[in-house]
Amino acid sequence: MKYHFNKIEAKWQKKWAENQTFKAQNNSDKPKFYVLDMFPYPSGAGLHVGHPLGYIASDIYARYKRHKGFNVLHPMGYDSFGLPAEQYAIQTGQHPAKTTEANIKTYRRQMDQIGFSFDWSREIRTSNPDYYKHTQWIFSQLYDSYYCNKTDKARPIATLISELEQNGNTAIHAACDEDTPSITAADWKNFTAVEKQAFLLKYRLTFLSDTEVNWCPALGTVLANDEIVNGVSERGGHPVIRKKMKQWSMRITAYAQRLLDGLEKLDWPQPLKDAQTNWIGRSEGAMVHFKIKGFEDEIKVFTTRPDTIFGVSFMTLAPEHELVSKITTNPYKEAVDTYIKATAKRSERDRMADVKTITGQFTGAYVIHPFTGEDIPVWIGDYVLAGYGTGAVMAVPCGDQRDYDFAKHFDIPIPNIFKDVDISEHACEDKSAVMANSDFLDGLPAKKAIKRMIYEMEQKGIGKGKINYRLRDAVFSRQRYWGEPFPVYYKQGMPYIIDKEYLPLLLPEVEKYLPTEDGKPPLGNASNWAWDTTKNQVVSNDQIDDKTVFPLELNTMPGWAGSSWYFNRYMDPHNPDDFASQEALAYWQDIDLYIGGSEHATGHLLYSRFWQKFLFDKGLVPVDEYAKKLINQGMILGTSAFIYRLKNSFKFKDNTGIINISGFENIFVSKALIKNVDFDYWYPDKYPDKYIKNHIDDILQYEQIRKPKISFIPIHVNVNMVNASNELDIEAFRKDPIHSEYKEAEFITEPDGTFVVAREVEKMSKSKYNVVNPDDICHNYGADTLRMYEMFLGPLEQAKPWNTAGITGVHNFLKKLWKLYITDDQFYVSDEAPTKEELKTLHKTIKKVEEDIAHFSFNTSVSTFMIAVNELTAYQCNKRAILEPLAVLIEPYAPHIAEELWENLGHQESISNAAFPEFEAKYLVESSKVYPISFNGKMRFTMELPLDLSKEAIEKAVLSHEKTQKQLAGRTPKKVIVVPGKIVNIVG
């Protein structure tokens, strides 16, 4: 009776689906446990073996919790809006919904064949209208709310309006735009409807504003910071520039302190919490106002060191600062404009990371020092960001190294304000330095000087103490088609929200997915994209009349909109009226275990915490943090294969000039030959280039002066074209359409005719051709083998390289496990009582596996199973009392084989409902000890004795043993050393 893993796995996957084995109930007497994976974006490439790592880990834990008597919610869905599907639609003309559906089918098939215990009855897709109608509604709730600093929570905008009507905003303490003016009740009443709407936008939690964004002209859309790599778009590698656009934004800054404080109660990886802490970036200091000479305007600066104000020798503004164009004087306008254009081509990340390059431009403007009255020159520099602080820096070169380097570069004075400190070579960033040349601050250390300066500023009315955050309000608009439409129409230029009962506002059909000819987002191509406020429906754009029919928002929401609340939807996924019922939310509460990548630390995980806190403020969810415990799984790395192409040009040089020789782009050299290849190897017969053959004499002359160095360019090749000996299938490579330009290439092979590739461990990626398809592993070895092997590779949270060669060991282990239950080619287990040794093996396995699961040490569990099966095989164990609990133990890791064994053991119900075996310590208690018996320090034999024997009894038993008598040969030992439970040494 062989282990036919393909048949077994197909059988149980079918049964699980038909019986909805893993369907969770919203009402249960069992305690709840919610296990969730960060849901995937369904790309066209499907899964590679690196993707399931976290899913396998979460599945093991979910299955284990079911065995422990929990009602487990373990759902899966798809983050199905996004840029990749849209780009594919642009290239092929296919609707993104069509390609997304095809991709989801591939993902579902692959996940099913790996045997995950997902409750597929709860599947969600962010691009489905029955899902995004709730995303649109949550957006409307944010729009209709403001953040009250007094109550420290979101409140209805109607409450704010009532206060404005009665008292104006002088007593309102709320999160709002920096430029929000003070108004009276009379002012409010005199506002027009448009003015009232514009004023409320300064308070709403989602609002319209002119914002600096990352604009990608080639993609025609705004990109988030995490969608940009090295200054270009992650998708396609297109240039990205900084540009001001009217965008929807989320006032996440209102929640900055709560987001920071909430981290303390979360069992999340510390590096991830640190990333969020740094991203939020809380700092204490002062907001200082500098008057601009010749203008009524002021430049506001936040500084953590207001005590250093007497050391200010220049002011630096971000090139995008709104006052730059206004204050720049005529002689400097051209230079300033040129600098601004150059800066716009660099991403914020590049500007922050580049600490070596010093660039800047004087504006010709000056601010007045608030204490000395001196003129302070105003510069612009790309090391200052408009989105951080106020976009302005009071530069104190003696106390900040970047300011110091800037001042040195542009020959700006560097006044010293620190006592007995040498600043001739670098700035003093020691916060313990005592102040000097600072008027009333002289002689004070920084801590006291900061307090005194804030007091003096507030007395003079030129500044005040302030807590600042690095966190910026999140841009929420995308100039894309494939995203959630905003439930917004515009009346007299002001936004209005479509009521809940008319949602979802569906994506319209468009002929093309590119921006319009006049630069509007793709939705500008829709002919039916206007809102009739009398019919409450979408109508043709031709009907827009500014009375009852109005234009709809052309932008769509970003990818993180749907992923900021999806974990709540799983609790009640088919609710047509609400995103989830209060009963379901009250039952499931939050995620008990969340598994996903660390790359989401400052994206998804920060935005979703913000939305959860907002929903909590509104009384819509029971908890303000949605995931108690989070684990970041490590990455499975691929072993890439490279072949080396001869560099296609050389330079020969002497005192008369340079001759370039080219034409080698189609020559590849086997790895072992690379070090031995030099010019003599190729010259003269092997050169294919006619130019060289026609200039042999010239080359000989140049060669006598300096031989050219041979160099190579590494090129990734598909790992599936390389065998276990690292030999390339040359013919397969020639036929590969991806490398069609090399189909006529020449391959310089080893003497035996083989062509050897180089290997390197890298991130597993389709672009590196090093992905391993799980379909192949499941077909050749089985899903249970894949599951156990991925866990066996190493600790869950660490990166580890994939090596298919090691998978056979795990597969052989499963075959060995199967054989424990087979006698004479038939399934057979005995009802005989197990031996002491068999019980010991079982219970030490139960103990270790349960400890490993609790600590997510799944790799050591696999080793424990291997040890157990080896021991039971050696005992020739076929006892039901041992093999039945063993099947349950291994079920979370290898569910298919466990189900088959369980059925053959005579059970009708799925093994997933079986109770986890109970560990009994008594089976591990030793009653005897095998003592090493030594003579003069050398062990001669062993002797098993009861553990409870006294020292004297042990000595008596050992001395009377025949082997001892033989060793002593009639002599009386000088001394007998007995350490109970350890050793016996006879000194003779």
Coordinates of N, CA and C in Angstrom, one line a residue, residues 744-911:
E744 N 21.5 33.2 -31.6 CA 22.7 32.8 -32.4 C 24.0 32.9 -31.6
A745 N 23.9 33.0 -30.3 CA 25.1 33.3 -29.5 C 26.1 32.1 -29.6
E746 N 27.4 32.4 -29.3 CA 28.4 31.4 -29.3 C 28.7 31.1 -27.8
F747 N 28.8 29.8 -27.4 CA 29.0 29.4 -26.1 C 30.4 28.7 -26.0
I748 N 31.3 29.3 -25.2 CA 32.6 28.7 -25.0 C 32.5 27.8 -23.8
T749 N 32.5 26.5 -24.0 CA 32.2 25.5 -23.0 C 33.5 25.0 -22.3
E750 N 33.2 24.2 -21.3 CA 34.3 23.4 -20.7 C 34.9 22.4 -21.6
P751 N 36.0 21.8 -21.4 CA 36.6 20.8 -22.3 C 35.7 19.6 -22.5
D752 N 34.8 19.3 -21.5 CA 33.9 18.2 -21.6 C 32.6 18.6 -22.3
G753 N 32.5 19.8 -22.8 CA 31.3 20.3 -23.6 C 30.2 20.9 -22.7
T754 N 30.4 20.9 -21.4 CA 29.3 21.5 -20.6 C 29.6 23.0 -20.4
F755 N 28.5 23.6 -20.1 CA 28.5 25.1 -19.9 C 28.0 25.4 -18.4
V756 N 28.9 25.8 -17.6 CA 28.6 26.0 -16.1 C 28.2 27.4 -15.8
V757 N 27.1 27.5 -15.0 CA 26.6 28.9 -14.6 C 27.2 29.2 -13.3
A758 N 27.1 30.5 -12.9 CA 27.4 30.9 -11.5 C 26.1 31.0 -10.8
R759 N 26.2 30.8 -9.4 CA 25.0 30.9 -8.6 C 25.2 32.0 -7.5
E760 N 24.0 32.6 -7.2 CA 24.0 33.6 -6.2 C 22.6 33.7 -5.5
V761 N 22.7 33.8 -4.2 CA 21.4 33.9 -3.4 C 20.9 35.3 -3.5
E762 N 19.6 35.5 -3.9 CA 19.0 36.8 -4.0 C 17.5 36.7 -3.7
K763 N 16.9 37.8 -3.6 CA 15.4 37.8 -3.4 C 14.8 37.0 -4.6
M764 N 13.8 36.2 -4.2 CA 13.1 35.4 -5.2 C 12.2 36.3 -6.0
S765 N 12.4 36.4 -7.3 CA 11.7 37.4 -8.1 C 11.6 36.9 -9.5
K766 N 10.4 37.2 -10.1 CA 10.2 36.9 -11.5 C 11.3 37.5 -12.4
S767 N 11.7 38.8 -12.1 CA 12.6 39.5 -12.9 C 14.0 38.9 -12.8
K768 N 14.3 38.1 -11.8 CA 15.6 37.5 -11.7 C 15.6 36.0 -12.2
Y769 N 14.4 35.6 -12.7 CA 14.2 34.2 -13.3 C 14.6 33.1 -12.3
N770 N 14.5 33.4 -11.0 CA 14.9 32.4 -10.0 C 13.7 31.9 -9.2
V771 N 12.5 32.1 -9.7 CA 11.3 31.6 -8.9 C 11.1 30.1 -9.1
V772 N 10.6 29.5 -8.1 CA 10.3 28.1 -8.1 C 8.8 28.0 -8.0
N773 N 8.1 27.4 -8.9 CA 6.7 27.3 -8.9 C 6.2 26.2 -7.9
P774 N 5.3 26.6 -7.0 CA 4.8 25.6 -6.0 C 4.0 24.5 -6.7
D775 N 3.5 24.8 -7.9 CA 2.7 23.8 -8.7 C 3.7 22.5 -8.9
D776 N 4.9 22.8 -9.3 CA 5.8 21.8 -9.7 C 6.2 20.9 -8.4
I777 N 6.4 21.6 -7.3 CA 6.7 20.9 -6.1 C 5.5 20.0 -5.6
C778 N 4.3 20.6 -5.7 CA 3.1 19.8 -5.3 C 3.0 18.6 -6.2
H779 N 3.2 18.8 -7.5 CA 3.0 17.6 -8.4 C 4.1 16.6 -8.2
N780 N 5.3 17.0 -7.9 CA 6.4 16.0 -7.8 C 6.6 15.4 -6.4
Y781 N 6.2 16.2 -5.4 CA 6.5 15.7 -4.0 C 5.2 15.8 -3.1
G782 N 4.2 16.6 -3.5 CA 3.1 16.7 -2.7 C 3.0 18.0 -1.9
A783 N 1.8 18.5 -1.6 CA 1.7 19.7 -0.8 C 2.2 19.5 0.6
D784 N 2.0 18.4 1.2 CA 2.4 18.2 2.6 C 4.0 18.3 2.7
T785 N 4.6 17.8 1.6 CA 6.1 17.9 1.6 C 6.5 19.4 1.5
L786 N 5.8 20.1 0.6 CA 6.1 21.6 0.4 C 5.9 22.3 1.8
R787 N 4.8 22.0 2.4 CA 4.4 22.7 3.7 C 5.5 22.4 4.7
M788 N 5.9 21.2 4.9 CA 6.9 20.8 5.9 C 8.3 21.3 5.6
Y789 N 8.6 21.3 4.3 CA 9.9 21.7 3.9 C 10.1 23.2 4.1
E790 N 9.0 24.0 3.7 CA 9.1 25.5 3.9 C 9.3 25.8 5.4
M791 N 8.7 25.0 6.3 CA 8.9 25.2 7.7 C 10.3 24.8 8.2
F792 N 10.8 23.7 7.5 CA 12.0 23.1 7.9 C 13.2 24.0 7.5
L793 N 13.0 24.9 6.6 CA 14.2 25.7 6.1 C 14.8 26.5 7.1
G794 N 14.1 26.9 8.2 CA 14.7 27.7 9.2 C 13.7 28.5 10.0
P795 N 14.1 29.3 11.0 CA 13.1 30.1 11.8 C 12.2 30.9 10.9
L796 N 11.0 31.0 11.3 CA 9.9 31.7 10.5 C 10.3 33.1 10.2
E797 N 10.9 33.8 11.1 CA 11.1 35.2 11.0 C 12.4 35.6 10.3
Q798 N 13.2 34.6 9.9 CA 14.5 34.8 9.3 C 14.4 34.5 7.8
A799 N 15.2 35.3 7.0 CA 15.3 35.0 5.6 C 16.1 33.7 5.4
K800 N 15.8 32.9 4.4 CA 16.5 31.6 4.2 C 16.4 31.3 2.7
P801 N 17.5 30.7 2.2 CA 17.6 30.4 0.7 C 16.8 29.1 0.4
W802 N 16.2 29.1 -0.7 CA 15.5 27.9 -1.2 C 16.5 27.0 -1.9
N803 N 16.4 25.7 -1.6 CA 17.2 24.7 -2.2 C 16.4 23.5 -2.5
T804 N 16.0 23.3 -3.7 CA 15.1 22.2 -4.0 C 15.7 20.8 -3.7
A805 N 17.0 20.8 -3.8 CA 17.7 19.5 -3.5 C 17.4 18.9 -2.1
G806 N 17.1 19.8 -1.2 CA 16.8 19.3 0.2 C 15.4 18.8 0.4
I807 N 14.5 18.9 -0.6 CA 13.1 18.6 -0.4 C 12.9 17.1 -0.3
T808 N 13.8 16.3 -0.9 CA 13.6 14.9 -1.0 C 13.7 14.3 0.4
G809 N 14.5 14.9 1.3 CA 14.6 14.4 2.7 C 13.3 14.4 3.4
V810 N 12.6 15.6 3.2 CA 11.3 15.7 3.9 C 10.3 14.8 3.2
H811 N 10.3 14.6 1.9 CA 9.4 13.7 1.3 C 9.6 12.2 1.7
N812 N 10.9 11.9 1.9 CA 11.2 10.5 2.4 C 10.7 10.3 3.8
F813 N 10.7 11.4 4.6 CA 10.2 11.3 6.0 C 8.7 11.0 5.9
L814 N 8.0 11.6 5.1 CA 6.5 11.4 5.0 C 6.2 9.9 4.5
K815 N 7.1 9.4 3.7 CA 6.9 8.0 3.2 C 7.2 7.1 4.4
K816 N 8.2 7.5 5.2 CA 8.5 6.7 6.4 C 7.4 6.7 7.4
L817 N 6.8 7.9 7.6 CA 5.6 8.0 8.5 C 4.5 7.1 8.0
W818 N 4.2 7.1 6.7 CA 3.2 6.3 6.1 C 3.4 4.8 6.4
K819 N 4.6 4.4 6.4 CA 5.0 3.0 6.5 C 4.7 2.5 8.0
L820 N 4.7 3.4 8.9 CA 4.4 3.0 10.3 C 3.1 2.4 10.4
Y821 N 2.1 2.8 9.6 CA 0.7 2.4 9.6 C 0.5 1.2 8.7
I822 N 1.5 0.7 8.0 CA 1.3 -0.3 7.0 C 2.1 -1.6 7.4
T823 N 1.4 -2.7 7.3 CA 2.0 -4.0 7.6 C 1.6 -5.0 6.5
D824 N 2.6 -5.6 5.9 CA 2.3 -6.5 4.8 C 1.5 -5.9 3.7
D825 N 1.9 -4.6 3.4 CA 1.2 -3.9 2.3 C -0.2 -3.5 2.5
Q826 N -0.7 -3.6 3.8 CA -2.0 -3.3 4.2 C -2.0 -2.3 5.4
F827 N -3.0 -1.5 5.4 CA -3.1 -0.6 6.6 C -3.5 -1.4 7.8
Y828 N -2.7 -1.3 8.9 CA -2.9 -2.1 10.0 C -2.3 -1.4 11.3
V829 N -3.1 -1.3 12.3 CA -2.6 -0.9 13.6 C -3.1 -1.9 14.7
S830 N -2.3 -2.0 15.7 CA -2.5 -3.0 16.7 C -3.2 -2.3 17.9
D831 N -4.0 -3.0 18.7 CA -4.6 -2.5 19.9 C -3.8 -2.9 21.1
E832 N -2.7 -3.4 20.9 CA -1.8 -3.8 22.0 C -1.4 -2.6 22.8
A833 N -1.1 -2.8 24.1 CA -0.6 -1.7 24.9 C 0.8 -1.3 24.5
P834 N 1.1 0.0 24.4 CA 2.4 0.4 24.0 C 3.4 0.2 25.1
T835 N 4.7 0.1 24.6 CA 5.8 -0.1 25.5 C 6.2 1.2 26.2
K836 N 7.0 1.1 27.2 CA 7.4 2.3 27.9 C 8.2 3.2 27.0
E837 N 9.0 2.6 26.1 CA 9.8 3.4 25.2 C 8.9 4.2 24.1
E838 N 7.9 3.5 23.7 CA 7.0 4.1 22.7 C 6.2 5.2 23.3
L839 N 5.8 5.1 24.5 CA 5.1 6.1 25.2 C 6.0 7.3 25.5
K840 N 7.2 7.0 25.8 CA 8.2 8.1 26.0 C 8.4 8.9 24.7
T841 N 8.6 8.2 23.6 CA 8.7 8.9 22.3 C 7.5 9.8 22.0
L842 N 6.3 9.2 22.2 CA 5.1 10.0 21.9 C 5.0 11.3 22.8
H843 N 5.2 11.1 24.0 CA 5.0 12.2 24.9 C 6.1 13.3 24.9
K844 N 7.3 12.9 24.6 CA 8.3 13.9 24.4 C 8.0 14.7 23.1
T845 N 7.4 14.0 22.1 CA 7.1 14.7 20.9 C 5.9 15.6 21.1
I846 N 4.9 15.2 21.9 CA 3.8 16.1 22.2 C 4.3 17.4 22.9
K847 N 5.1 17.2 23.9 CA 5.7 18.3 24.7 C 6.5 19.3 23.8
K848 N 7.3 18.7 22.9 CA 8.2 19.6 22.1 C 7.4 20.3 21.0
V849 N 6.5 19.6 20.4 CA 5.7 20.2 19.3 C 4.8 21.3 19.8
E850 N 4.2 21.1 21.0 CA 3.3 22.1 21.6 C 4.1 23.3 22.0
E851 N 5.3 23.1 22.5 CA 6.2 24.2 22.9 C 6.6 25.0 21.6
D852 N 6.9 24.3 20.6 CA 7.4 24.9 19.3 C 6.3 25.7 18.7
I853 N 5.1 25.2 18.7 CA 4.0 25.9 18.1 C 3.7 27.2 18.9
A854 N 3.8 27.1 20.2 CA 3.6 28.3 21.0 C 4.6 29.4 20.8
H855 N 5.8 29.0 20.4 CA 6.9 29.9 20.1 C 7.1 30.1 18.6
F856 N 6.2 29.6 17.8 CA 6.3 29.7 16.3 C 7.6 29.2 15.8
S857 N 8.2 28.1 16.5 CA 9.4 27.5 16.1 C 9.1 26.3 15.3
F858 N 8.5 26.5 14.1 CA 8.0 25.4 13.3 C 9.1 24.5 12.7
N859 N 10.2 25.1 12.5 CA 11.3 24.3 11.9 C 11.8 23.2 12.9
T860 N 11.8 23.5 14.2 CA 12.3 22.5 15.1 C 11.2 21.4 15.3
S861 N 10.0 21.8 15.1 CA 8.9 20.7 15.2 C 9.1 19.7 14.1
V862 N 9.5 20.1 12.9 CA 9.7 19.2 11.8 C 10.8 18.2 12.2
S863 N 11.9 18.7 12.8 CA 13.0 17.9 13.2 C 12.5 16.9 14.3
T864 N 11.6 17.4 15.2 CA 11.1 16.5 16.2 C 10.3 15.4 15.6
F865 N 9.5 15.7 14.6 CA 8.7 14.6 14.0 C 9.6 13.6 13.4
M866 N 10.7 14.0 12.7 CA 11.6 13.1 12.1 C 12.3 12.1 13.1
I867 N 12.6 12.7 14.3 CA 13.2 11.9 15.3 C 12.2 10.9 15.8
A868 N 11.0 11.3 16.0 CA 9.9 10.4 16.6 C 9.7 9.3 15.6
V869 N 9.6 9.6 14.3 CA 9.3 8.5 13.4 C 10.5 7.5 13.3
N870 N 11.7 8.1 13.3 CA 12.8 7.2 13.3 C 12.8 6.2 14.5
E871 N 12.5 6.8 15.7 CA 12.5 5.9 16.9 C 11.4 4.9 16.9
L872 N 10.2 5.3 16.4 CA 9.0 4.4 16.4 C 9.3 3.3 15.3
T873 N 10.0 3.7 14.2 CA 10.4 2.7 13.2 C 11.3 1.7 13.8
A874 N 12.3 2.2 14.6 CA 13.2 1.2 15.2 C 12.5 0.3 16.2
Y875 N 11.5 0.8 16.9 CA 10.7 0.0 17.8 C 9.7 -0.9 17.1
Q876 N 9.6 -0.7 15.8 CA 8.6 -1.5 15.0 C 7.2 -1.2 15.5
C877 N 7.0 0.0 15.9 CA 5.7 0.3 16.6 C 4.6 0.4 15.6
N878 N 3.5 -0.3 15.9 CA 2.2 -0.1 15.1 C 1.0 -0.1 16.0
K879 N 1.2 0.5 17.2 CA 0.2 0.6 18.2 C -0.7 1.8 18.0
R880 N -2.0 1.5 18.1 CA -3.0 2.6 17.9 C -2.8 3.7 18.9
A881 N -2.5 3.3 20.2 CA -2.4 4.3 21.2 C -1.2 5.3 21.0
I882 N -0.3 4.9 20.1 CA 0.8 5.8 19.7 C 0.5 6.5 18.4
L883 N 0.1 5.7 17.4 CA 0.0 6.2 16.0 C -1.3 7.1 15.8
E884 N -2.3 6.9 16.6 CA -3.5 7.8 16.5 C -3.2 9.2 16.9
P885 N -2.6 9.4 18.1 CA -2.3 10.8 18.5 C -1.1 11.4 17.7
L886 N -0.3 10.5 17.1 CA 0.8 11.0 16.3 C 0.2 11.7 15.0
A887 N -0.9 11.1 14.5 CA -1.5 11.6 13.3 C -2.1 13.0 13.6
V888 N -2.7 13.2 14.8 CA -3.2 14.5 15.2 C -2.1 15.5 15.4
L889 N -1.0 15.0 15.9 CA 0.1 15.9 16.2 C 0.7 16.5 14.8
I890 N 0.7 15.7 13.8 CA 1.3 16.1 12.6 C 0.3 16.8 11.6
E891 N -1.0 16.7 12.0 CA -2.0 17.3 11.1 C -1.8 18.8 10.7
P892 N -1.5 19.7 11.7 CA -1.3 21.1 11.3 C -0.2 21.3 10.2
Y893 N 0.8 20.4 10.2 CA 1.9 20.5 9.3 C 1.6 19.8 8.0
A894 N 1.1 18.6 8.1 CA 0.8 17.8 6.9 C -0.6 17.2 6.9
P895 N -1.6 18.1 6.6 CA -3.0 17.8 6.9 C -3.5 16.7 6.0
H896 N -3.0 16.6 4.7 CA -3.6 15.6 3.8 C -3.3 14.1 4.3
I897 N -2.0 13.9 4.5 CA -1.6 12.5 5.0 C -2.3 12.2 6.3
A898 N -2.4 13.2 7.2 CA -3.0 13.0 8.5 C -4.5 12.6 8.3
E899 N -5.2 13.3 7.4 CA -6.6 13.0 7.2 C -6.8 11.6 6.7
E900 N -5.9 11.2 5.8 CA -6.0 9.8 5.2 C -5.7 8.8 6.3
L901 N -4.7 9.0 7.1 CA -4.4 8.1 8.2 C -5.6 8.0 9.2
W902 N -6.1 9.1 9.5 CA -7.2 9.2 10.4 C -8.4 8.4 9.9
E903 N -8.7 8.6 8.6 CA -9.9 7.8 8.1 C -9.6 6.3 8.1
N904 N -8.4 6.0 7.8 CA -8.0 4.5 7.8 C -8.0 4.0 9.3
L905 N -7.9 4.9 10.2 CA -7.9 4.5 11.6 C -9.4 4.2 12.1
G906 N -10.3 4.5 11.2 CA -11.7 4.2 11.5 C -12.6 5.4 11.9
H907 N -12.1 6.6 11.7 CA -12.8 7.8 12.1 C -13.6 8.4 10.9
Q908 N -14.9 8.8 11.2 CA -15.7 9.4 10.2 C -15.5 10.9 10.0
E909 N -15.3 11.5 11.2 CA -15.2 13.0 11.2 C -13.8 13.4 10.8
S910 N -13.6 14.6 10.3 CA -12.3 15.1 9.9 C -11.4 15.2 11.1
I911 N -10.1 14.9 10.9 CA -9.1 14.9 11.9 C -9.0 16.3 12.5

